[in-house]
Amino acid sequence: MVAPPDNAPPDNDVLWARSVHYSHSGSPGLIGVSVGVRQGEILALTGPRGSGKTTLLRCLSGHLVPEQGEIWFNSVPVHTMGALARERLRRDRFGWIGPDPLLLPELKVWENAALPLLVSGASHRTAKAAACEWLDRLDIGAFARKRPGALTRAESQRVALARALVKEPAVVFADEPTAPLHRAECALLLRTLTTAARSHGITVVLATHDEESAAVADRRVELLDGRPAGTAAAVSAALGAGGAGAPPDETPEGQTACSLSA
């Protein structure tokens, strides 16, 4: 099938996807998804587990290349970039936080937070100052010289958020960042993320199946079986499920991810 011609996105969208298709080993992951995100906007991608949220996040951030469709960042076609160019884009302009902090155990906490700056060639002094500023905002500045092994899971997740924000990126991609956290920790993480977005004009794309996390967003796009939930095909798929209920790995009814133990 011939891909549609490359036409630059609207000027007010910092990130833009059109008719994105992606499959996992032949199984559809995304089917014709289109979405635009403005500068400084917080967009929540919602839907049950397996609905395509993480796949769309990874396509938007350049980790995955769509099989069909287009991904644009500031009028630059990400979908036509080579692997090295996409890696530079993620390093220089994007931040990422997932459900697992993925800290390097051999580095100190401040070094983990400063890693994007250190990798891009910033001076040791500049990188440390920026990292410690974000660690202080997240109330973990006292742990700056410790190793990750001395931290709780919730504290490690705050370090991961500091790492995502340390370069004040254009876009932060957050993939279920509150999943392992207690309610209070969840609130602190979301408050810092949203405050940073408002004060620094950072665009946030947040993938979550938790209603409380999604509530911080300016707007949401719900996915179902790889499609926007409002499309006819997605509605038919939902009706065809016969009310079978949530997938086995879905959070139990009445309990949000933010209320789970770390």
PDB file of C-alpha atoms in Angstrom:
ATOM      1  CA  MET A   1       0.000   0.000   0.000  1.00  0.00           C
ATOM      2  CA  VAL A   2       1.371   3.405  -0.949  1.00  0.00           C
ATOM      3  CA  ALA A   3       1.931   5.780   1.986  1.00  0.00           C
ATOM      4  CA  PRO A   4       0.229   9.171   1.834  1.00  0.00           C
ATOM      5  CA  PRO A   5       2.372  12.089   0.700  1.00  0.00           C
ATOM      6  CA  ASP A   6       4.382  13.986   3.313  1.00  0.00           C
ATOM      7  CA  ASN A   7       2.577  17.187   4.197  1.00  0.00           C
ATOM      8  CA  ALA A   8       3.833  19.264   7.104  1.00  0.00           C
ATOM      9  CA  PRO A   9       1.557  19.380  10.169  1.00  0.00           C
ATOM     10  CA  PRO A  10      -0.284  22.463  11.412  1.00  0.00           C
ATOM     11  CA  ASP A  11       2.052  25.148  12.767  1.00  0.00           C
ATOM     12  CA  ASN A  12       0.518  25.014  16.251  1.00  0.00           C
ATOM     13  CA  ASP A  13       1.230  21.280  16.707  1.00  0.00           C
ATOM     14  CA  VAL A  14       4.672  20.462  18.096  1.00  0.00           C
ATOM     15  CA  LEU A  15       4.001  16.744  17.616  1.00  0.00           C
ATOM     16  CA  TRP A  16       1.720  15.261  15.005  1.00  0.00           C
ATOM     17  CA  ALA A  17       0.848  11.788  13.764  1.00  0.00           C
ATOM     18  CA  ARG A  18      -1.331  10.826  10.800  1.00  0.00           C
ATOM     19  CA  SER A  19      -2.797   7.431   9.914  1.00  0.00           C
ATOM     20  CA  VAL A  20      -0.202   5.509  11.918  1.00  0.00           C
ATOM     21  CA  HIS A  21      -0.190   1.724  11.572  1.00  0.00           C
ATOM     22  CA  TYR A  22       2.066  -0.642  13.491  1.00  0.00           C
ATOM     23  CA  SER A  23       1.956  -4.368  14.181  1.00  0.00           C
ATOM     24  CA  HIS A  24       3.739  -6.692  16.600  1.00  0.00           C
ATOM     25  CA  SER A  25       4.788  -9.924  14.863  1.00  0.00           C
ATOM     26  CA  GLY A  26       1.772  -9.660  12.591  1.00  0.00           C
ATOM     27  CA  SER A  27      -0.670  -8.723  15.355  1.00  0.00           C
ATOM     28  CA  PRO A  28      -2.126  -5.216  14.901  1.00  0.00           C
ATOM     29  CA  GLY A  29      -0.879  -2.700  17.480  1.00  0.00           C
ATOM     30  CA  LEU A  30      -2.040   0.572  15.928  1.00  0.00           C
ATOM     31  CA  ILE A  31      -4.579   0.921  13.124  1.00  0.00           C
ATOM     32  CA  GLY A  32      -4.824   4.320  11.430  1.00  0.00           C
ATOM     33  CA  VAL A  33      -4.242   6.472  14.519  1.00  0.00           C
ATOM     34  CA  SER A  34      -3.972  10.259  14.048  1.00  0.00           C
ATOM     35  CA  VAL A  35      -3.231  12.745  16.832  1.00  0.00           C
ATOM     36  CA  GLY A  36      -1.763  16.224  17.274  1.00  0.00           C
ATOM     37  CA  VAL A  37      -0.259  17.812  20.392  1.00  0.00           C
ATOM     38  CA  ARG A  38       0.353  21.520  20.918  1.00  0.00           C
ATOM     39  CA  GLN A  39       3.373  23.069  22.638  1.00  0.00           C
ATOM     40  CA  GLY A  40       2.973  23.015  26.404  1.00  0.00           C
ATOM     41  CA  GLU A  41      -0.100  20.781  26.224  1.00  0.00           C
ATOM     42  CA  ILE A  42      -0.542  17.731  28.454  1.00  0.00           C
ATOM     43  CA  LEU A  43      -2.189  14.951  26.462  1.00  0.00           C
ATOM     44  CA  ALA A  44      -3.318  11.709  28.106  1.00  0.00           C
ATOM     45  CA  LEU A  45      -3.463   8.526  26.047  1.00  0.00           C
ATOM     46  CA  THR A  46      -5.988   6.366  27.876  1.00  0.00           C
ATOM     47  CA  GLY A  47      -7.542   2.951  27.453  1.00  0.00           C
ATOM     48  CA  PRO A  48      -7.189  -0.547  28.899  1.00  0.00           C
ATOM     49  CA  ARG A  49      -3.966  -2.500  28.852  1.00  0.00           C
ATOM     50  CA  GLY A  50      -3.192  -3.743  25.366  1.00  0.00           C
ATOM     51  CA  SER A  51      -5.063  -0.899  23.678  1.00  0.00           C
ATOM     52  CA  GLY A  52      -1.957   0.514  21.944  1.00  0.00           C
ATOM     53  CA  LYS A  53      -0.973   3.357  24.312  1.00  0.00           C
ATOM     54  CA  THR A  54       2.676   2.355  24.730  1.00  0.00           C
ATOM     55  CA  THR A  55       3.045   1.503  21.048  1.00  0.00           C
ATOM     56  CA  LEU A  56       1.747   4.947  20.058  1.00  0.00           C
ATOM     57  CA  LEU A  57       4.054   6.583  22.615  1.00  0.00           C
ATOM     58  CA  ARG A  58       7.042   4.730  21.186  1.00  0.00           C
ATOM     59  CA  CYS A  59       6.104   5.666  17.632  1.00  0.00           C
ATOM     60  CA  LEU A  60       5.679   9.341  18.550  1.00  0.00           C
ATOM     61  CA  SER A  61       9.056   9.382  20.320  1.00  0.00           C
ATOM     62  CA  GLY A  62      10.936   7.728  17.465  1.00  0.00           C
ATOM     63  CA  HIS A  63      11.653   4.453  19.255  1.00  0.00           C
ATOM     64  CA  LEU A  64       9.518   2.668  16.664  1.00  0.00           C
ATOM     65  CA  VAL A  65       9.019   3.484  12.988  1.00  0.00           C
ATOM     66  CA  PRO A  66       5.408   3.133  11.824  1.00  0.00           C
ATOM     67  CA  GLU A  67       4.729   0.676   9.011  1.00  0.00           C
ATOM     68  CA  GLN A  68       2.356   3.200   7.478  1.00  0.00           C
ATOM     69  CA  GLY A  69       1.607   6.820   8.269  1.00  0.00           C
ATOM     70  CA  GLU A  70       3.597   9.836   9.378  1.00  0.00           C
ATOM     71  CA  ILE A  71       5.124  11.215  12.584  1.00  0.00           C
ATOM     72  CA  TRP A  72       6.183  14.880  12.649  1.00  0.00           C
ATOM     73  CA  PHE A  73       8.032  16.883  15.296  1.00  0.00           C
ATOM     74  CA  ASN A  74       8.223  20.653  14.711  1.00  0.00           C
ATOM     75  CA  SER A  75       7.632  20.124  10.973  1.00  0.00           C
ATOM     76  CA  VAL A  76      10.440  17.524  10.782  1.00  0.00           C
ATOM     77  CA  PRO A  77       9.321  14.098   9.469  1.00  0.00           C
ATOM     78  CA  VAL A  78      10.451  11.660  12.173  1.00  0.00           C
ATOM     79  CA  HIS A  79       9.131   8.686  10.191  1.00  0.00           C
ATOM     80  CA  THR A  80      11.739   9.242   7.446  1.00  0.00           C
ATOM     81  CA  MET A  81      14.709   9.667   9.814  1.00  0.00           C
ATOM     82  CA  GLY A  82      17.408   7.045  10.098  1.00  0.00           C
ATOM     83  CA  ALA A  83      18.132   5.289  13.381  1.00  0.00           C
ATOM     84  CA  LEU A  84      21.000   7.609  14.377  1.00  0.00           C
ATOM     85  CA  ALA A  85      18.991  10.758  13.649  1.00  0.00           C
ATOM     86  CA  ARG A  86      16.081   9.472  15.735  1.00  0.00           C
ATOM     87  CA  GLU A  87      18.475   8.608  18.553  1.00  0.00           C
ATOM     88  CA  ARG A  88      19.867  12.160  18.507  1.00  0.00           C
ATOM     89  CA  LEU A  89      16.334  13.542  18.522  1.00  0.00           C
ATOM     90  CA  ARG A  90      15.447  11.507  21.604  1.00  0.00           C
ATOM     91  CA  ARG A  91      18.692  12.537  23.304  1.00  0.00           C
ATOM     92  CA  ASP A  92      18.471  16.246  22.523  1.00  0.00           C
ATOM     93  CA  ARG A  93      14.756  17.115  22.439  1.00  0.00           C
ATOM     94  CA  PHE A  94      12.801  14.388  24.221  1.00  0.00           C
ATOM     95  CA  GLY A  95      12.545  13.068  27.780  1.00  0.00           C
ATOM     96  CA  TRP A  96      11.197   9.659  28.763  1.00  0.00           C
ATOM     97  CA  ILE A  97       9.909   8.105  31.972  1.00  0.00           C
ATOM     98  CA  GLY A  98       8.359   4.652  32.233  1.00  0.00           C
ATOM     99  CA  PRO A  99       7.036   2.462  35.058  1.00  0.00           C
ATOM    100  CA  ASP A 100      10.543   1.178  35.798  1.00  0.00           C
ATOM    101  CA  PRO A 101      13.157   3.826  36.780  1.00  0.00           C
ATOM    102  CA  LEU A 102      16.027   1.957  35.034  1.00  0.00           C
ATOM    103  CA  LEU A 103      18.728   3.708  37.060  1.00  0.00           C
ATOM    104  CA  LEU A 104      22.376   2.712  36.633  1.00  0.00           C
ATOM    105  CA  PRO A 105      23.490   1.172  39.958  1.00  0.00           C
ATOM    106  CA  GLU A 106      27.142   2.162  39.538  1.00  0.00           C
ATOM    107  CA  LEU A 107      26.322   5.871  39.273  1.00  0.00           C
ATOM    108  CA  LYS A 108      25.335   8.223  42.078  1.00  0.00           C
ATOM    109  CA  VAL A 109      21.793   9.550  42.169  1.00  0.00           C
ATOM    110  CA  TRP A 110      22.765  12.966  40.805  1.00  0.00           C
ATOM    111  CA  GLU A 111      24.766  11.313  38.007  1.00  0.00           C
ATOM    112  CA  ASN A 112      21.725   9.249  37.011  1.00  0.00           C
ATOM    113  CA  ALA A 113      19.599  12.386  36.936  1.00  0.00           C
ATOM    114  CA  ALA A 114      22.267  14.306  34.996  1.00  0.00           C
ATOM    115  CA  LEU A 115      22.930  11.529  32.480  1.00  0.00           C
ATOM    116  CA  PRO A 116      21.221  13.202  29.468  1.00  0.00           C
ATOM    117  CA  LEU A 117      23.338  16.328  29.983  1.00  0.00           C
ATOM    118  CA  LEU A 118      26.564  14.396  30.549  1.00  0.00           C
ATOM    119  CA  VAL A 119      25.994  12.289  27.419  1.00  0.00           C
ATOM    120  CA  SER A 120      25.376  15.414  25.330  1.00  0.00           C
ATOM    121  CA  GLY A 121      28.675  16.959  26.436  1.00  0.00           C
ATOM    122  CA  ALA A 122      27.643  19.393  29.187  1.00  0.00           C
ATOM    123  CA  SER A 123      30.283  20.222  31.772  1.00  0.00           C
ATOM    124  CA  HIS A 124      30.341  18.267  35.017  1.00  0.00           C
ATOM    125  CA  ARG A 125      29.516  21.423  36.980  1.00  0.00           C
ATOM    126  CA  THR A 126      26.571  22.407  34.760  1.00  0.00           C
ATOM    127  CA  ALA A 127      25.138  18.901  34.686  1.00  0.00           C
ATOM    128  CA  LYS A 128      25.380  18.460  38.453  1.00  0.00           C
ATOM    129  CA  ALA A 129      23.791  21.829  39.192  1.00  0.00           C
ATOM    130  CA  ALA A 130      20.827  21.138  36.878  1.00  0.00           C
ATOM    131  CA  ALA A 131      20.343  17.610  38.232  1.00  0.00           C
ATOM    132  CA  CYS A 132      20.455  18.722  41.850  1.00  0.00           C
ATOM    133  CA  GLU A 133      17.921  21.474  41.130  1.00  0.00           C
ATOM    134  CA  TRP A 134      15.391  18.931  39.865  1.00  0.00           C
ATOM    135  CA  LEU A 135      16.189  16.496  42.683  1.00  0.00           C
ATOM    136  CA  ASP A 136      15.490  19.304  45.163  1.00  0.00           C
ATOM    137  CA  ARG A 137      12.152  20.043  43.479  1.00  0.00           C
ATOM    138  CA  LEU A 138      11.270  16.379  43.964  1.00  0.00           C
ATOM    139  CA  ASP A 139      12.316  16.451  47.642  1.00  0.00           C
ATOM    140  CA  ILE A 140      15.178  13.987  47.152  1.00  0.00           C
ATOM    141  CA  GLY A 141      18.129  16.372  47.006  1.00  0.00           C
ATOM    142  CA  ALA A 142      19.497  14.793  50.193  1.00  0.00           C
ATOM    143  CA  PHE A 143      20.061  11.546  48.281  1.00  0.00           C
ATOM    144  CA  ALA A 144      22.128  13.132  45.501  1.00  0.00           C
ATOM    145  CA  ARG A 145      25.412  11.460  46.519  1.00  0.00           C
ATOM    146  CA  LYS A 146      23.917   8.044  47.316  1.00  0.00           C
ATOM    147  CA  ARG A 147      23.692   5.059  44.984  1.00  0.00           C
ATOM    148  CA  PRO A 148      20.308   3.923  43.634  1.00  0.00           C
ATOM    149  CA  GLY A 149      20.450   0.812  45.811  1.00  0.00           C
ATOM    150  CA  ALA A 150      19.849   3.001  48.876  1.00  0.00           C
ATOM    151  CA  LEU A 151      16.548   4.342  47.500  1.00  0.00           C
ATOM    152  CA  THR A 152      13.002   3.044  47.703  1.00  0.00           C
ATOM    153  CA  ARG A 153      11.161   2.301  44.470  1.00  0.00           C
ATOM    154  CA  ALA A 154       9.203   5.546  44.808  1.00  0.00           C
ATOM    155  CA  GLU A 155      12.383   7.579  45.369  1.00  0.00           C
ATOM    156  CA  SER A 156      13.989   5.912  42.346  1.00  0.00           C
ATOM    157  CA  GLN A 157      10.985   6.888  40.240  1.00  0.00           C
ATOM    158  CA  ARG A 158      11.473  10.512  41.272  1.00  0.00           C
ATOM    159  CA  VAL A 159      15.089  10.302  40.107  1.00  0.00           C
ATOM    160  CA  ALA A 160      13.813   8.972  36.773  1.00  0.00           C
ATOM    161  CA  LEU A 161      11.516  11.994  36.477  1.00  0.00           C
ATOM    162  CA  ALA A 162      14.409  14.341  37.267  1.00  0.00           C
ATOM    163  CA  ARG A 163      16.384  12.631  34.496  1.00  0.00           C
ATOM    164  CA  ALA A 164      13.490  13.133  32.048  1.00  0.00           C
ATOM    165  CA  LEU A 165      13.248  16.848  32.875  1.00  0.00           C
ATOM    166  CA  VAL A 166      16.895  17.797  33.411  1.00  0.00           C
ATOM    167  CA  LYS A 167      17.431  19.053  29.852  1.00  0.00           C
ATOM    168  CA  GLU A 168      14.087  20.859  29.824  1.00  0.00           C
ATOM    169  CA  PRO A 169      13.099  18.893  26.718  1.00  0.00           C
ATOM    170  CA  ALA A 170      10.511  19.934  24.177  1.00  0.00           C
ATOM    171  CA  VAL A 171       8.447  16.801  24.882  1.00  0.00           C
ATOM    172  CA  VAL A 172       8.311  14.383  27.804  1.00  0.00           C
ATOM    173  CA  PHE A 173       6.852  10.949  27.080  1.00  0.00           C
ATOM    174  CA  ALA A 174       5.488   9.336  30.241  1.00  0.00           C
ATOM    175  CA  ASP A 175       4.489   5.676  30.013  1.00  0.00           C
ATOM    176  CA  GLU A 176       2.464   4.687  33.108  1.00  0.00           C
ATOM    177  CA  PRO A 177       4.935   6.620  35.322  1.00  0.00           C
ATOM    178  CA  THR A 178       2.763   6.330  38.459  1.00  0.00           C
ATOM    179  CA  ALA A 179       2.019   2.602  38.185  1.00  0.00           C
ATOM    180  CA  PRO A 180       4.381   1.481  40.988  1.00  0.00           C
ATOM    181  CA  LEU A 181       3.579   4.322  43.394  1.00  0.00           C
ATOM    182  CA  HIS A 182       1.485   4.918  46.510  1.00  0.00           C
ATOM    183  CA  ARG A 183      -1.190   7.605  46.222  1.00  0.00           C
ATOM    184  CA  ALA A 184       0.899  10.342  47.895  1.00  0.00           C
ATOM    185  CA  GLU A 185       3.941   9.557  45.748  1.00  0.00           C
ATOM    186  CA  CYS A 186       1.720   9.492  42.671  1.00  0.00           C
ATOM    187  CA  ALA A 187       0.431  12.976  43.484  1.00  0.00           C
ATOM    188  CA  LEU A 188       3.945  14.379  43.987  1.00  0.00           C
ATOM    189  CA  LEU A 189       5.215  12.947  40.703  1.00  0.00           C
ATOM    190  CA  LEU A 190       2.240  14.244  38.722  1.00  0.00           C
ATOM    191  CA  ARG A 191       2.394  17.653  40.388  1.00  0.00           C
ATOM    192  CA  THR A 192       6.072  18.069  39.509  1.00  0.00           C
ATOM    193  CA  LEU A 193       5.523  16.884  35.945  1.00  0.00           C
ATOM    194  CA  THR A 194       2.568  19.206  35.333  1.00  0.00           C
ATOM    195  CA  THR A 195       4.244  22.173  37.027  1.00  0.00           C
ATOM    196  CA  ALA A 196       7.317  21.707  34.842  1.00  0.00           C
ATOM    197  CA  ALA A 197       5.127  21.525  31.750  1.00  0.00           C
ATOM    198  CA  ARG A 198       3.343  24.773  32.632  1.00  0.00           C
ATOM    199  CA  SER A 199       6.422  26.723  33.707  1.00  0.00           C
ATOM    200  CA  HIS A 200       8.798  25.582  30.949  1.00  0.00           C
ATOM    201  CA  GLY A 201       6.394  25.101  28.031  1.00  0.00           C
ATOM    202  CA  ILE A 202       7.097  21.361  27.932  1.00  0.00           C
ATOM    203  CA  THR A 203       4.685  19.169  26.018  1.00  0.00           C
ATOM    204  CA  VAL A 204       3.721  15.983  27.890  1.00  0.00           C
ATOM    205  CA  VAL A 205       2.272  12.849  26.336  1.00  0.00           C
ATOM    206  CA  LEU A 206       1.090  10.619  29.173  1.00  0.00           C
ATOM    207  CA  ALA A 207       0.010   7.018  28.629  1.00  0.00           C
ATOM    208  CA  THR A 208      -2.102   5.756  31.514  1.00  0.00           C
ATOM    209  CA  HIS A 209      -5.053   3.538  32.344  1.00  0.00           C
ATOM    210  CA  ASP A 210      -5.474   5.303  35.700  1.00  0.00           C
ATOM    211  CA  GLU A 211      -8.263   7.881  35.836  1.00  0.00           C
ATOM    212  CA  GLU A 212      -6.610  10.023  38.513  1.00  0.00           C
ATOM    213  CA  SER A 213      -3.433  10.332  36.447  1.00  0.00           C
ATOM    214  CA  ALA A 214      -5.384  11.129  33.285  1.00  0.00           C
ATOM    215  CA  ALA A 215      -7.278  13.874  35.127  1.00  0.00           C
ATOM    216  CA  VAL A 216      -4.186  16.152  35.115  1.00  0.00           C
ATOM    217  CA  ALA A 217      -4.228  16.332  31.311  1.00  0.00           C
ATOM    218  CA  ASP A 218      -5.623  19.147  29.205  1.00  0.00           C
ATOM    219  CA  ARG A 219      -7.080  16.642  26.776  1.00  0.00           C
ATOM    220  CA  ARG A 220      -7.237  12.908  26.315  1.00  0.00           C
ATOM    221  CA  VAL A 221      -7.347  10.428  23.452  1.00  0.00           C
ATOM    222  CA  GLU A 222      -8.785   7.048  24.345  1.00  0.00           C
ATOM    223  CA  LEU A 223      -7.574   3.982  22.459  1.00  0.00           C
ATOM    224  CA  LEU A 224      -9.285   0.642  22.083  1.00  0.00           C
ATOM    225  CA  ASP A 225      -7.723  -2.261  20.190  1.00  0.00           C
ATOM    226  CA  GLY A 226      -5.241   0.063  18.503  1.00  0.00           C
ATOM    227  CA  ARG A 227      -7.843   2.565  17.302  1.00  0.00           C
ATOM    228  CA  PRO A 228      -9.314   5.782  18.713  1.00  0.00           C
ATOM    229  CA  ALA A 229     -12.196   4.583  20.902  1.00  0.00           C
ATOM    230  CA  GLY A 230     -14.780   6.684  19.045  1.00  0.00           C
ATOM    231  CA  THR A 231     -14.248   5.069  15.646  1.00  0.00           C
ATOM    232  CA  ALA A 232     -16.845   2.683  14.300  1.00  0.00           C
ATOM    233  CA  ALA A 233     -14.363  -0.193  14.152  1.00  0.00           C
ATOM    234  CA  ALA A 234     -13.352   0.290  17.788  1.00  0.00           C
ATOM    235  CA  VAL A 235     -16.971   0.436  18.914  1.00  0.00           C
ATOM    236  CA  SER A 236     -17.759  -2.752  16.983  1.00  0.00           C
ATOM    237  CA  ALA A 237     -14.765  -4.469  18.578  1.00  0.00           C
ATOM    238  CA  ALA A 238     -15.953  -3.454  22.040  1.00  0.00           C
ATOM    239  CA  LEU A 239     -19.488  -4.703  21.363  1.00  0.00           C
ATOM    240  CA  GLY A 240     -18.119  -7.910  19.914  1.00  0.00           C
ATOM    241  CA  ALA A 241     -16.273  -8.597  23.156  1.00  0.00           C
ATOM    242  CA  GLY A 242     -19.660  -9.343  24.712  1.00  0.00           C
ATOM    243  CA  GLY A 243     -18.924  -7.533  27.952  1.00  0.00           C
ATOM    244  CA  ALA A 244     -16.161  -9.958  28.837  1.00  0.00           C
ATOM    245  CA  GLY A 245     -14.649  -7.374  31.169  1.00  0.00           C
ATOM    246  CA  ALA A 246     -11.160  -6.003  31.596  1.00  0.00           C
ATOM    247  CA  PRO A 247      -8.088  -7.968  30.490  1.00  0.00           C
ATOM    248  CA  PRO A 248      -6.526 -10.160  33.217  1.00  0.00           C
ATOM    249  CA  ASP A 249      -3.720  -7.658  33.894  1.00  0.00           C
ATOM    250  CA  GLU A 250      -6.068  -4.688  34.287  1.00  0.00           C
ATOM    251  CA  THR A 251      -6.153  -2.870  37.630  1.00  0.00           C
ATOM    252  CA  PRO A 252      -9.052  -4.275  39.752  1.00  0.00           C
ATOM    253  CA  GLU A 253     -12.276  -2.303  39.651  1.00  0.00           C
ATOM    254  CA  GLY A 254     -12.457   0.410  42.271  1.00  0.00           C
ATOM    255  CA  GLN A 255      -8.686   0.514  42.799  1.00  0.00           C
ATOM    256  CA  THR A 256      -6.489   2.941  40.901  1.00  0.00           C
ATOM    257  CA  ALA A 257      -2.845   2.380  40.103  1.00  0.00           C
ATOM    258  CA  CYS A 258      -1.981   5.247  42.440  1.00  0.00           C
ATOM    259  CA  SER A 259      -3.422   3.366  45.406  1.00  0.00           C
ATOM    260  CA  LEU A 260      -1.243   0.292  44.927  1.00  0.00           C
ATOM    261  CA  SER A 261       1.767  -0.387  47.094  1.00  0.00           C
ATOM    262  CA  ALA A 262       5.206   0.507  45.756  1.00  0.00           C
TER     263      ALA A 262
END
